[in-house]
Amino acid sequence: MIINCIITDDDPIVLSLLQDFALQTPFLNLIAAYSKAADALKALENGNVQLMFLDIHMPDINGMTLAKTLHAHYLQRAPRIIFVSGSKEFALESYKVDALDYLLKPVSYEDFFGAAYKAKLYFEGIEKPVKNEIQLSAHDFIILKVDHELIRVQLSNILYIEGDKDYAKVYINENNFIKALTTMKDIEKRLPNTSFMRVHRSFIVSLDKIVAIQNYNIRIGKISIPVTEQYKSSFKDVLEQWLK
């Protein structure tokens, strides 16, 4: 499918780079690029923009403020958002507006393509008929307690989870995590065992995010996670299923 998108960034160099990236990506149709959030709003009025690459720090309207406005008032008509920022400070807040991804500058084409492809999978998924919508909605996300809020996180976005005493760091990419008030034991019970597995006292991994395994060391992106003796037997069973 082809996704109609726009780009908004007040840095002309970044804006030009993102435009080039979008034009290289065969399933993106770049409608326009803007240096001001206010100008981007005009493009949203006709309703044919599906995806927005949005800078956060802009002089006229803060990108997060714009995203919250769209999320609150446009609902289903609002475009899905991929944030682009030079700072991690808004990474957690991006989940409150249901952002698809959060790219850190400088952005490589590899990172851009990965985020765009995530959007492609999202739009293809919502176009497919859902036979059992109630069952799906009960199993495709997890609710995490963060500070004084409850935040919904899609299971498909989770790479791995790392224990930190009474907290769990839920990594949604290699650089960003959500620190939730929950123990590893509790979060393990709440995750589907067909998709997630405890491989270490301090680690739970998403099985479909594993890219390589060597000598019981799991690689997810650039991160290496050891499978400890306690969990080797269960992990070996999974490996045998994959090799059949």
mmCIF file of C-alpha atoms in Angstrom:
data_model
loop_
_atom_site.group_PDB
_atom_site.id
_atom_site.type_symbol
_atom_site.label_atom_id
_atom_site.label_comp_id
_atom_site.label_asym_id
_atom_site.label_seq_id
_atom_site.Cartn_x
_atom_site.Cartn_y
_atom_site.Cartn_z
ATOM 1 C CA MET A 1 0.000 0.000 0.000
ATOM 2 C CA ILE A 2 1.002 3.654 -0.459
ATOM 3 C CA ILE A 3 0.970 5.977 2.579
ATOM 4 C CA ASN A 4 0.371 9.708 2.163
ATOM 5 C CA CYS A 5 2.747 11.599 4.436
ATOM 6 C CA ILE A 6 4.032 15.062 5.292
ATOM 7 C CA ILE A 7 7.199 16.197 7.060
ATOM 8 C CA THR A 8 7.536 19.107 9.493
ATOM 9 C CA ASP A 9 10.910 20.298 10.803
ATOM 10 C CA ASP A 10 12.245 23.826 11.285
ATOM 11 C CA ASP A 11 15.855 22.795 10.560
ATOM 12 C CA PRO A 12 16.310 23.133 6.755
ATOM 13 C CA ILE A 13 19.105 20.548 6.657
ATOM 14 C CA VAL A 14 17.067 17.941 8.541
ATOM 15 C CA LEU A 15 13.963 18.800 6.503
ATOM 16 C CA SER A 16 15.863 18.244 3.240
ATOM 17 C CA LEU A 17 17.330 14.973 4.525
ATOM 18 C CA LEU A 18 13.936 13.619 5.591
ATOM 19 C CA GLN A 19 12.471 14.601 2.225
ATOM 20 C CA ASP A 20 15.201 12.610 0.470
ATOM 21 C CA PHE A 21 14.522 9.642 2.748
ATOM 22 C CA ALA A 22 10.783 9.756 2.025
ATOM 23 C CA LEU A 23 11.363 9.940 -1.726
ATOM 24 C CA GLN A 24 13.627 6.881 -1.508
ATOM 25 C CA THR A 25 10.946 4.865 0.271
ATOM 26 C CA PRO A 26 8.665 3.222 -2.314
ATOM 27 C CA PHE A 27 5.563 2.923 -0.130
ATOM 28 C CA LEU A 28 5.582 6.600 0.965
ATOM 29 C CA ASN A 29 3.879 9.349 -1.034
ATOM 30 C CA LEU A 30 5.344 12.649 0.190
ATOM 31 C CA ILE A 31 2.644 15.286 -0.163
ATOM 32 C CA ALA A 32 4.647 18.223 1.211
ATOM 33 C CA ALA A 33 7.324 19.314 3.688
ATOM 34 C CA TYR A 34 6.976 22.261 6.063
ATOM 35 C CA SER A 35 9.267 24.272 8.298
ATOM 36 C CA LYS A 36 6.349 25.491 10.476
ATOM 37 C CA ALA A 37 3.756 23.440 12.314
ATOM 38 C CA ALA A 38 1.070 26.034 11.530
ATOM 39 C CA ASP A 39 1.588 25.482 7.799
ATOM 40 C CA ALA A 40 1.370 21.726 8.265
ATOM 41 C CA LEU A 41 -2.047 22.135 9.860
ATOM 42 C CA LYS A 42 -3.415 23.433 6.556
ATOM 43 C CA ALA A 43 -2.399 20.209 4.824
ATOM 44 C CA LEU A 44 -4.356 18.213 7.399
ATOM 45 C CA GLU A 45 -7.636 19.943 6.604
ATOM 46 C CA ASN A 46 -8.371 17.869 3.500
ATOM 47 C CA GLY A 47 -8.029 14.657 5.494
ATOM 48 C CA ASN A 48 -5.828 12.680 3.079
ATOM 49 C CA VAL A 49 -2.650 12.778 5.222
ATOM 50 C CA GLN A 50 -2.116 9.428 6.932
ATOM 51 C CA LEU A 51 1.345 9.851 8.415
ATOM 52 C CA MET A 52 3.291 12.805 9.788
ATOM 53 C CA PHE A 53 7.029 13.000 10.532
ATOM 54 C CA LEU A 54 7.012 15.688 13.195
ATOM 55 C CA ASP A 55 9.821 17.640 14.846
ATOM 56 C CA ILE A 56 9.189 18.471 18.501
ATOM 57 C CA HIS A 57 11.218 21.644 19.091
ATOM 58 C CA MET A 58 9.810 24.250 16.705
ATOM 59 C CA PRO A 59 9.469 28.025 17.165
ATOM 60 C CA ASP A 60 5.774 28.473 16.370
ATOM 61 C CA ILE A 61 3.975 25.436 17.796
ATOM 62 C CA ASN A 62 5.709 22.752 19.835
ATOM 63 C CA GLY A 63 5.377 19.429 18.021
ATOM 64 C CA MET A 64 4.144 17.626 21.128
ATOM 65 C CA THR A 65 1.477 20.302 21.645
ATOM 66 C CA LEU A 66 0.358 19.859 18.037
ATOM 67 C CA ALA A 67 0.232 16.084 18.437
ATOM 68 C CA LYS A 68 -1.852 16.323 21.625
ATOM 69 C CA THR A 69 -4.295 18.668 19.868
ATOM 70 C CA LEU A 70 -4.699 16.315 16.923
ATOM 71 C CA HIS A 71 -5.024 13.307 19.208
ATOM 72 C CA ALA A 72 -7.682 14.971 21.365
ATOM 73 C CA HIS A 73 -9.841 16.637 18.722
ATOM 74 C CA TYR A 74 -9.418 14.757 15.453
ATOM 75 C CA LEU A 75 -9.488 11.184 16.803
ATOM 76 C CA GLN A 76 -9.745 8.765 13.853
ATOM 77 C CA ARG A 77 -9.122 11.528 11.286
ATOM 78 C CA ALA A 78 -5.778 12.473 12.817
ATOM 79 C CA PRO A 79 -2.649 11.253 11.042
ATOM 80 C CA ARG A 80 -0.383 8.808 12.837
ATOM 81 C CA ILE A 81 2.799 10.476 14.043
ATOM 82 C CA ILE A 82 6.482 9.587 13.981
ATOM 83 C CA PHE A 83 8.385 12.092 16.115
ATOM 84 C CA VAL A 84 11.832 13.356 15.133
ATOM 85 C CA SER A 85 13.850 14.970 17.909
ATOM 86 C CA GLY A 86 17.374 15.795 18.998
ATOM 87 C CA SER A 87 16.508 14.805 22.575
ATOM 88 C CA LYS A 88 15.103 11.770 24.410
ATOM 89 C CA GLU A 89 13.142 13.916 26.885
ATOM 90 C CA PHE A 90 9.775 13.493 25.155
ATOM 91 C CA ALA A 91 10.134 9.761 24.351
ATOM 92 C CA LEU A 92 7.855 8.647 27.180
ATOM 93 C CA GLU A 93 5.351 11.437 26.551
ATOM 94 C CA SER A 94 5.074 10.348 22.905
ATOM 95 C CA TYR A 95 3.184 7.244 24.027
ATOM 96 C CA LYS A 96 0.447 9.398 25.498
ATOM 97 C CA VAL A 97 -0.449 10.537 21.979
ATOM 98 C CA ASP A 98 -0.049 7.000 20.591
ATOM 99 C CA ALA A 99 2.929 7.888 18.388
ATOM 100 C CA LEU A 100 4.137 5.104 16.106
ATOM 101 C CA ASP A 101 7.821 5.786 16.687
ATOM 102 C CA TYR A 102 10.373 8.257 18.034
ATOM 103 C CA LEU A 103 13.487 8.965 15.948
ATOM 104 C CA LEU A 104 16.561 10.615 17.451
ATOM 105 C CA LYS A 105 18.624 13.040 15.367
ATOM 106 C CA PRO A 106 20.847 12.565 13.489
ATOM 107 C CA VAL A 107 18.461 10.228 11.685
ATOM 108 C CA SER A 108 19.903 7.501 9.467
ATOM 109 C CA TYR A 109 17.975 6.093 6.531
ATOM 110 C CA GLU A 110 17.964 2.713 8.274
ATOM 111 C CA ASP A 111 16.123 4.202 11.270
ATOM 112 C CA PHE A 112 13.788 6.207 9.014
ATOM 113 C CA PHE A 113 12.906 3.159 6.921
ATOM 114 C CA GLY A 114 12.291 1.059 10.043
ATOM 115 C CA ALA A 115 9.846 3.624 11.423
ATOM 116 C CA ALA A 116 8.122 4.043 8.047
ATOM 117 C CA TYR A 117 7.795 0.274 7.679
ATOM 118 C CA LYS A 118 6.224 0.093 11.125
ATOM 119 C CA ALA A 119 3.637 2.589 9.828
ATOM 120 C CA LYS A 120 3.079 0.430 6.748
ATOM 121 C CA LEU A 121 2.382 -2.618 8.904
ATOM 122 C CA TYR A 122 0.008 -0.553 11.049
ATOM 123 C CA PHE A 123 -2.055 0.704 8.105
ATOM 124 C CA GLU A 124 -2.150 -2.708 6.455
ATOM 125 C CA GLY A 125 -3.321 -4.172 9.751
ATOM 126 C CA ILE A 126 -6.245 -1.783 10.223
ATOM 127 C CA GLU A 127 -7.435 -2.428 6.657
ATOM 128 C CA LYS A 128 -7.779 -6.167 7.305
ATOM 129 C CA PRO A 129 -11.143 -7.410 8.643
ATOM 130 C CA VAL A 130 -10.975 -8.409 12.293
ATOM 131 C CA LYS A 131 -13.074 -11.476 13.155
ATOM 132 C CA ASN A 132 -12.675 -11.289 16.904
ATOM 133 C CA GLU A 133 -12.007 -7.675 17.830
ATOM 134 C CA ILE A 134 -12.563 -8.181 21.565
ATOM 135 C CA GLN A 135 -10.035 -10.989 21.782
ATOM 136 C CA LEU A 136 -7.416 -9.026 19.860
ATOM 137 C CA SER A 137 -7.775 -5.886 21.934
ATOM 138 C CA ALA A 138 -7.292 -7.908 25.101
ATOM 139 C CA HIS A 139 -3.942 -9.309 23.999
ATOM 140 C CA ASP A 140 -2.159 -6.810 21.755
ATOM 141 C CA PHE A 141 -1.161 -4.302 24.438
ATOM 142 C CA ILE A 142 -0.156 -4.034 28.074
ATOM 143 C CA ILE A 143 -1.003 -1.312 30.589
ATOM 144 C CA LEU A 144 1.969 -0.048 32.608
ATOM 145 C CA LYS A 145 1.997 2.153 35.679
ATOM 146 C CA VAL A 146 4.479 5.000 35.131
ATOM 147 C CA ASP A 147 4.735 7.615 37.867
ATOM 148 C CA HIS A 148 1.083 8.542 38.500
ATOM 149 C CA GLU A 149 -0.282 7.471 35.128
ATOM 150 C CA LEU A 150 -1.329 4.305 33.358
ATOM 151 C CA ILE A 151 0.215 4.027 29.891
ATOM 152 C CA ARG A 152 -0.839 1.652 27.133
ATOM 153 C CA VAL A 153 2.046 0.043 25.214
ATOM 154 C CA GLN A 154 1.591 -2.112 22.114
ATOM 155 C CA LEU A 155 3.211 -5.521 22.550
ATOM 156 C CA SER A 156 4.508 -5.363 18.986
ATOM 157 C CA ASN A 157 6.640 -2.337 19.950
ATOM 158 C CA ILE A 158 8.502 -4.072 22.786
ATOM 159 C CA LEU A 159 12.049 -5.325 22.114
ATOM 160 C CA TYR A 160 12.908 -6.622 25.575
ATOM 161 C CA ILE A 161 12.371 -5.893 29.270
ATOM 162 C CA GLU A 162 15.061 -5.423 31.889
ATOM 163 C CA GLY A 163 14.453 -5.721 35.617
ATOM 164 C CA ASP A 164 15.523 -2.901 37.924
ATOM 165 C CA LYS A 165 14.572 -3.799 41.533
ATOM 166 C CA ASP A 166 10.865 -2.898 41.888
ATOM 167 C CA TYR A 167 10.747 -1.502 38.357
ATOM 168 C CA ALA A 168 10.915 -2.885 34.833
ATOM 169 C CA LYS A 169 12.522 -1.058 31.938
ATOM 170 C CA VAL A 170 10.424 -1.781 28.844
ATOM 171 C CA TYR A 171 12.584 -1.065 25.804
ATOM 172 C CA ILE A 172 10.677 0.143 22.759
ATOM 173 C CA ASN A 173 13.899 0.718 20.817
ATOM 174 C CA GLU A 174 17.598 0.435 21.631
ATOM 175 C CA ASN A 175 17.807 3.950 23.052
ATOM 176 C CA ASN A 176 14.458 4.476 24.769
ATOM 177 C CA PHE A 177 12.656 2.637 27.530
ATOM 178 C CA ILE A 178 9.600 3.084 29.713
ATOM 179 C CA LYS A 179 10.346 2.606 33.410
ATOM 180 C CA ALA A 180 7.244 0.994 34.879
ATOM 181 C CA LEU A 181 6.414 0.288 38.506
ATOM 182 C CA THR A 182 6.169 -3.496 38.295
ATOM 183 C CA THR A 183 8.301 -6.521 39.104
ATOM 184 C CA MET A 184 9.655 -8.921 36.490
ATOM 185 C CA LYS A 185 7.532 -11.688 38.006
ATOM 186 C CA ASP A 186 4.357 -9.648 37.603
ATOM 187 C CA ILE A 187 5.043 -8.440 34.076
ATOM 188 C CA GLU A 188 6.039 -11.953 32.981
ATOM 189 C CA LYS A 189 2.609 -13.237 34.055
ATOM 190 C CA ARG A 190 0.872 -10.532 32.025
ATOM 191 C CA LEU A 191 2.745 -11.148 28.773
ATOM 192 C CA PRO A 192 1.712 -13.875 26.287
ATOM 193 C CA ASN A 193 4.186 -16.765 26.584
ATOM 194 C CA THR A 194 3.898 -17.417 22.861
ATOM 195 C CA SER A 195 5.576 -14.066 22.136
ATOM 196 C CA PHE A 196 7.724 -13.306 25.193
ATOM 197 C CA MET A 197 10.137 -15.408 27.221
ATOM 198 C CA ARG A 198 12.142 -15.014 30.416
ATOM 199 C CA VAL A 199 15.752 -15.903 29.573
ATOM 200 C CA HIS A 200 17.544 -14.371 32.549
ATOM 201 C CA ARG A 201 16.680 -13.243 36.067
ATOM 202 C CA SER A 202 16.768 -9.687 34.746
ATOM 203 C CA PHE A 203 15.579 -10.082 31.140
ATOM 204 C CA ILE A 204 12.432 -10.955 29.204
ATOM 205 C CA VAL A 205 12.769 -10.919 25.409
ATOM 206 C CA SER A 206 10.296 -10.560 22.569
ATOM 207 C CA LEU A 207 10.845 -13.736 20.559
ATOM 208 C CA ASP A 208 10.016 -12.173 17.204
ATOM 209 C CA LYS A 209 12.613 -9.403 17.758
ATOM 210 C CA ILE A 210 15.527 -11.866 18.020
ATOM 211 C CA VAL A 211 17.855 -11.425 15.050
ATOM 212 C CA ALA A 212 20.651 -13.893 15.979
ATOM 213 C CA ILE A 213 21.601 -16.519 18.574
ATOM 214 C CA GLN A 214 25.138 -17.683 19.336
ATOM 215 C CA ASN A 215 26.165 -19.923 22.241
ATOM 216 C CA TYR A 216 22.964 -19.042 24.108
ATOM 217 C CA ASN A 217 23.501 -15.330 23.633
ATOM 218 C CA ILE A 218 20.527 -13.579 22.055
ATOM 219 C CA ARG A 219 21.021 -10.556 19.847
ATOM 220 C CA ILE A 220 18.228 -8.001 19.515
ATOM 221 C CA GLY A 221 19.459 -5.127 17.377
ATOM 222 C CA LYS A 222 22.902 -4.331 18.804
ATOM 223 C CA ILE A 223 22.071 -5.642 22.273
ATOM 224 C CA SER A 224 23.336 -9.054 23.432
ATOM 225 C CA ILE A 225 21.384 -10.845 26.178
ATOM 226 C CA PRO A 226 22.645 -14.117 27.737
ATOM 227 C CA VAL A 227 20.358 -17.059 28.387
ATOM 228 C CA THR A 228 21.278 -18.233 31.886
ATOM 229 C CA GLU A 229 21.365 -21.870 32.994
ATOM 230 C CA GLN A 230 17.965 -21.704 34.685
ATOM 231 C CA TYR A 231 16.219 -20.868 31.408
ATOM 232 C CA LYS A 232 18.310 -22.810 28.859
ATOM 233 C CA SER A 233 16.060 -25.857 28.771
ATOM 234 C CA SER A 234 12.921 -23.827 27.989
ATOM 235 C CA PHE A 235 14.758 -21.726 25.432
ATOM 236 C CA LYS A 236 16.146 -24.873 23.778
ATOM 237 C CA ASP A 237 12.562 -26.106 23.322
ATOM 238 C CA VAL A 238 11.717 -22.881 21.507
ATOM 239 C CA LEU A 239 14.762 -23.258 19.276
ATOM 240 C CA GLU A 240 13.795 -26.804 18.380
ATOM 241 C CA GLN A 241 10.314 -25.628 17.371
ATOM 242 C CA TRP A 242 11.820 -22.943 15.134
ATOM 243 C CA LEU A 243 14.156 -25.461 13.440
ATOM 244 C CA LYS A 244 11.392 -27.938 12.547
#
